[in-house]
């Protein structure tokens, strides 16, 4: 699978700005993390990036390179800004495409996997006439990962661990959409579960408590015996030893019933 990974903006184009954060720097960091996870955890993935540093690259250069290279998928990473009040995550495919298109099917998968972990308001799946969506010959998606000028979103965006989680969400979507094969030593994923609650408010209280103890965590919904539960996840690792180390930290923070959930 050949992925053309496009961190938006760069060089003389800073992208969205707000709360002391510059969009071009954030999206490059997320894109690098996506590339690193893909190349370390999956077989048969070839990643080309439109830029790997703070460089000006025209929209035409990005799409021409992706088309010439023969990419299977074009993924453009962005952050938003508007009026300080708008917040959340959204993604886009080209406006000419039907909901039954292959590109729309990929968007469905990507959106589900990203929104499951990013702790941002879900602004939905959208369509637009953006150049990188219109001029690419392969399926293309543009993701908008929060509003830099919004206080809530900016607090997340400025956190490197959040950017790692968002990168993992993008990778989860790509792995599912393209049936990527994990490397032999990456087939199991060890998740640290620090509580399961039927009340989302209770789950979010647990997250706040863990973060006050220096443990990054988030809430995701899951169905157990046909009922919706809210799990608190405090890390996910492909290495069992690393997962055990994190579990110890969570238990030392006072969550004695935390455990490792193995998926693979």
Short mmCIF file of C-alpha atoms in Angstrom, two decimals:
data_model
loop_
_atom_site.label_atom_id
_atom_site.label_comp_id
_atom_site.label_asym_id
_atom_site.label_seq_id
_atom_site.Cartn_x
_atom_site.Cartn_y
_atom_site.Cartn_z
CA UNK A 1 0.00 0.00 0.00
CA UNK A 2 1.44 3.37 -1.07
CA UNK A 3 0.34 6.25 1.15
CA UNK A 4 0.94 9.86 0.19
CA UNK A 5 0.91 11.73 3.48
CA UNK A 6 0.40 15.48 3.24
CA UNK A 7 1.03 17.74 6.26
CA UNK A 8 -0.83 20.89 5.27
CA UNK A 9 0.77 24.31 4.81
CA UNK A 10 4.49 24.81 5.63
CA UNK A 11 7.21 27.38 4.98
CA UNK A 12 5.71 30.80 4.32
CA UNK A 13 2.20 29.42 4.90
CA UNK A 14 1.68 28.91 8.65
CA UNK A 15 -1.86 27.55 8.42
CA UNK A 16 -4.19 27.99 11.37
CA UNK A 17 -2.86 29.95 14.37
CA UNK A 18 -4.09 30.58 17.88
CA UNK A 19 -3.25 30.21 21.57
CA UNK A 20 0.45 30.39 20.71
CA UNK A 21 0.20 27.35 18.40
CA UNK A 22 1.11 27.30 14.71
CA UNK A 23 -0.81 24.86 12.55
CA UNK A 24 1.99 23.94 10.15
CA UNK A 25 4.09 22.65 13.07
CA UNK A 26 1.29 20.59 14.62
CA UNK A 27 0.22 18.86 11.41
CA UNK A 28 3.83 18.01 10.53
CA UNK A 29 4.29 16.44 13.95
CA UNK A 30 1.11 14.36 13.60
CA UNK A 31 2.07 13.27 10.07
CA UNK A 32 5.54 12.19 11.17
CA UNK A 33 3.99 10.13 13.94
CA UNK A 34 1.58 8.49 11.46
CA UNK A 35 4.52 7.63 9.20
CA UNK A 36 6.59 6.23 12.06
CA UNK A 37 3.80 4.03 13.42
CA UNK A 38 2.96 2.67 9.97
CA UNK A 39 6.52 1.84 9.02
CA UNK A 40 7.38 0.28 12.38
CA UNK A 41 4.19 -1.72 12.93
CA UNK A 42 3.00 -2.87 9.47
CA UNK A 43 4.36 -4.79 6.51
CA UNK A 44 4.08 -3.61 2.93
CA UNK A 45 3.47 0.08 3.61
CA UNK A 46 5.36 2.70 1.61
CA UNK A 47 4.93 6.29 2.80
CA UNK A 48 5.87 9.42 0.89
CA UNK A 49 5.39 12.83 2.55
CA UNK A 50 4.77 16.12 0.78
CA UNK A 51 7.19 17.70 3.23
CA UNK A 52 9.31 16.41 6.10
CA UNK A 53 10.30 19.84 7.38
CA UNK A 54 9.17 23.46 7.40
CA UNK A 55 9.11 23.87 3.63
CA UNK A 56 6.80 25.71 1.24
CA UNK A 57 5.12 23.23 -1.12
CA UNK A 58 2.41 24.33 -3.56
CA UNK A 59 -0.87 22.46 -3.79
CA UNK A 60 -0.05 21.54 -7.39
CA UNK A 61 3.30 20.08 -6.34
CA UNK A 62 1.59 17.91 -3.74
CA UNK A 63 -1.05 16.44 -6.02
CA UNK A 64 1.29 16.11 -9.01
CA UNK A 65 3.80 14.17 -6.93
CA UNK A 66 1.14 11.88 -5.49
CA UNK A 67 -0.31 11.20 -8.95
CA UNK A 68 3.10 10.58 -10.54
CA UNK A 69 4.14 8.27 -7.72
CA UNK A 70 0.98 6.19 -8.12
CA UNK A 71 -0.21 6.49 -4.52
CA UNK A 72 -3.06 4.27 -3.37
CA UNK A 73 -4.33 6.88 -0.93
CA UNK A 74 -3.82 10.60 -0.31
CA UNK A 75 -4.16 11.70 3.32
CA UNK A 76 -3.91 15.41 4.14
CA UNK A 77 -3.51 16.44 7.79
CA UNK A 78 -4.79 19.84 8.99
CA UNK A 79 -5.93 21.81 12.03
CA UNK A 80 -8.70 24.40 12.01
CA UNK A 81 -9.27 27.94 13.26
CA UNK A 82 -12.39 30.09 13.09
CA UNK A 83 -13.82 32.32 15.80
CA UNK A 84 -12.46 30.88 19.04
CA UNK A 85 -15.76 29.17 19.83
CA UNK A 86 -15.93 26.48 17.14
CA UNK A 87 -14.33 23.19 18.13
CA UNK A 88 -14.02 19.57 17.11
CA UNK A 89 -12.92 17.16 14.42
CA UNK A 90 -14.19 16.80 10.85
CA UNK A 91 -12.96 15.22 7.63
CA UNK A 92 -13.58 15.79 3.93
CA UNK A 93 -13.78 13.98 0.60
CA UNK A 94 -14.45 15.70 -2.72
CA UNK A 95 -17.94 17.09 -3.25
CA UNK A 96 -18.44 15.25 -6.56
CA UNK A 97 -18.28 11.82 -4.92
CA UNK A 98 -21.33 9.78 -3.95
CA UNK A 99 -21.82 8.25 -0.53
CA UNK A 100 -21.46 4.83 -2.17
CA UNK A 101 -18.02 5.58 -3.66
CA UNK A 102 -14.87 3.79 -2.54
CA UNK A 103 -13.52 7.10 -1.25
CA UNK A 104 -16.62 7.54 0.90
CA UNK A 105 -16.24 4.00 2.24
CA UNK A 106 -12.66 4.78 3.26
CA UNK A 107 -13.88 8.01 4.89
CA UNK A 108 -16.42 6.04 6.93
CA UNK A 109 -13.68 3.82 8.34
CA UNK A 110 -11.18 6.60 8.93
CA UNK A 111 -13.75 8.83 10.64
CA UNK A 112 -14.89 6.06 12.99
CA UNK A 113 -11.36 5.12 14.07
CA UNK A 114 -10.14 8.69 14.54
CA UNK A 115 -13.16 9.99 16.44
CA UNK A 116 -12.97 6.96 18.74
CA UNK A 117 -9.74 8.23 20.29
CA UNK A 118 -9.29 11.96 19.72
CA UNK A 119 -11.54 13.34 22.50
CA UNK A 120 -12.82 16.08 20.19
CA UNK A 121 -16.39 17.05 19.36
CA UNK A 122 -17.55 15.10 16.31
CA UNK A 123 -18.38 17.65 13.59
CA UNK A 124 -19.11 14.93 11.06
CA UNK A 125 -18.08 13.67 7.65
CA UNK A 126 -18.17 16.38 4.99
CA UNK A 127 -17.49 17.13 1.33
CA UNK A 128 -15.70 20.08 -0.28
CA UNK A 129 -13.94 21.21 -3.45
CA UNK A 130 -10.44 21.43 -1.96
CA UNK A 131 -7.59 21.19 -4.49
CA UNK A 132 -5.99 18.13 -2.88
CA UNK A 133 -9.31 16.29 -3.05
CA UNK A 134 -10.18 17.41 -6.58
CA UNK A 135 -6.84 16.98 -8.37
CA UNK A 136 -5.77 13.61 -6.95
CA UNK A 137 -6.49 10.55 -9.09
CA UNK A 138 -6.55 8.21 -6.09
CA UNK A 139 -9.00 8.24 -3.13
CA UNK A 140 -8.22 11.22 -0.89
CA UNK A 141 -9.17 12.40 2.57
CA UNK A 142 -8.47 15.66 4.42
CA UNK A 143 -8.74 15.62 8.21
CA UNK A 144 -9.21 18.73 10.39
CA UNK A 145 -7.92 17.85 13.85
CA UNK A 146 -9.38 20.43 16.18
CA UNK A 147 -9.51 24.23 16.31
CA UNK A 148 -6.25 25.82 17.38
CA UNK A 149 -7.99 29.05 18.42
CA UNK A 150 -10.41 27.22 20.73
CA UNK A 151 -9.24 26.91 24.34
CA UNK A 152 -10.46 23.33 24.82
CA UNK A 153 -9.03 22.01 21.56
CA UNK A 154 -5.77 23.96 21.93
CA UNK A 155 -5.10 22.35 25.31
CA UNK A 156 -5.25 18.95 23.63
CA UNK A 157 -3.40 19.95 20.46
CA UNK A 158 -0.45 21.29 22.47
CA UNK A 159 0.00 17.91 24.23
CA UNK A 160 2.45 15.56 22.44
CA UNK A 161 0.73 12.49 23.90
CA UNK A 162 -2.56 13.64 22.36
CA UNK A 163 -0.88 14.05 18.98
CA UNK A 164 0.49 10.52 19.31
CA UNK A 165 -3.02 9.24 20.05
CA UNK A 166 -4.46 11.10 17.06
CA UNK A 167 -1.73 9.67 14.84
CA UNK A 168 -2.60 6.21 16.11
CA UNK A 169 -6.26 6.87 15.30
CA UNK A 170 -5.34 7.69 11.70
CA UNK A 171 -3.21 4.53 11.55
CA UNK A 172 -6.04 2.45 12.98
CA UNK A 173 -8.26 3.72 10.18
CA UNK A 174 -5.68 3.01 7.50
CA UNK A 175 -4.99 -0.47 8.85
CA UNK A 176 -8.70 -1.30 8.81
CA UNK A 177 -9.51 0.31 5.45
CA UNK A 178 -6.58 -1.27 3.61
CA UNK A 179 -6.30 -4.54 5.56
CA UNK A 180 -2.71 -3.81 6.51
CA UNK A 181 -0.69 -6.73 7.82
CA UNK A 182 0.93 -6.19 11.24
CA UNK A 183 4.55 -7.16 11.60
CA UNK A 184 5.01 -10.42 13.46
CA UNK A 185 6.01 -8.70 16.68
CA UNK A 186 3.17 -6.18 16.42
CA UNK A 187 0.14 -8.45 16.11
CA UNK A 188 -1.02 -7.95 19.69
CA UNK A 189 -2.08 -4.61 21.11
CA UNK A 190 -2.04 -4.30 24.89
CA UNK A 191 -4.49 -1.71 26.20
CA UNK A 192 -4.48 -0.43 29.77
CA UNK A 193 -8.09 -0.29 30.98
CA UNK A 194 -8.52 1.89 34.06
CA UNK A 195 -12.25 1.51 34.57
CA UNK A 196 -15.54 0.81 32.78
CA UNK A 197 -18.64 2.87 33.51
CA UNK A 198 -22.23 3.07 32.30
CA UNK A 199 -22.11 6.81 32.99
CA UNK A 200 -19.91 8.83 30.64
CA UNK A 201 -19.60 11.53 33.31
CA UNK A 202 -18.13 9.00 35.73
CA UNK A 203 -15.68 7.83 33.09
CA UNK A 204 -14.58 11.41 32.39
CA UNK A 205 -14.10 11.97 36.14
CA UNK A 206 -11.73 8.99 36.14
CA UNK A 207 -9.82 10.50 33.20
CA UNK A 208 -9.51 13.83 35.03
CA UNK A 209 -8.23 12.03 38.11
CA UNK A 210 -5.63 10.07 36.16
CA UNK A 211 -4.43 13.15 34.34
CA UNK A 212 -4.03 14.92 37.68
CA UNK A 213 -1.66 12.08 38.58
CA UNK A 214 0.31 12.49 35.35
CA UNK A 215 -1.31 9.59 33.49
CA UNK A 216 -2.72 10.35 30.03
CA UNK A 217 -6.12 8.72 29.48
CA UNK A 218 -9.27 9.01 27.41
CA UNK A 219 -12.81 7.61 27.22
CA UNK A 220 -14.19 5.41 24.46
CA UNK A 221 -17.57 3.73 24.11
CA UNK A 222 -17.98 -0.04 23.72
CA UNK A 223 -20.89 -2.50 23.73
CA UNK A 224 -20.87 -5.16 26.45
CA UNK A 225 -23.80 -7.60 26.59
CA UNK A 226 -25.82 -5.29 24.33
CA UNK A 227 -25.30 -2.34 26.69
CA UNK A 228 -23.18 0.76 26.09
CA UNK A 229 -20.27 1.17 28.48
CA UNK A 230 -17.59 3.85 28.66
CA UNK A 231 -14.08 2.52 29.11
CA UNK A 232 -11.15 4.54 30.34
CA UNK A 233 -7.99 3.71 28.43
CA UNK A 234 -4.63 4.78 29.84
CA UNK A 235 -2.32 3.67 27.06
CA UNK A 236 -1.91 1.07 24.32
CA UNK A 237 1.31 -0.77 23.52
CA UNK A 238 2.53 -3.38 21.08
CA UNK A 239 5.12 -4.45 23.65
CA UNK A 240 3.79 -6.35 26.68
CA UNK A 241 6.61 -5.15 28.93
CA UNK A 242 5.80 -1.50 28.21
CA UNK A 243 2.13 -2.19 28.90
CA UNK A 244 3.02 -3.77 32.25
CA UNK A 245 5.07 -0.71 33.18
CA UNK A 246 2.13 1.58 32.42
CA UNK A 247 -0.26 -0.69 34.34
CA UNK A 248 1.97 -0.38 37.40
CA UNK A 249 1.89 3.42 37.10
CA UNK A 250 -1.92 3.42 36.88
CA UNK A 251 -2.24 1.15 39.92
CA UNK A 252 0.22 3.31 41.85
CA UNK A 253 -2.10 6.23 41.07
CA UNK A 254 -4.80 4.44 43.04
CA UNK A 255 -6.68 2.46 40.36
CA UNK A 256 -6.13 -0.99 41.84
CA UNK A 257 -8.54 -2.79 39.49
CA UNK A 258 -6.84 -1.59 36.29
CA UNK A 259 -5.91 -4.39 33.88
CA UNK A 260 -4.39 -5.16 30.49
CA UNK A 261 -6.78 -5.93 27.62
CA UNK A 262 -5.05 -7.85 24.83
CA UNK A 263 -6.31 -7.39 21.28
CA UNK A 264 -4.87 -9.19 18.30
#
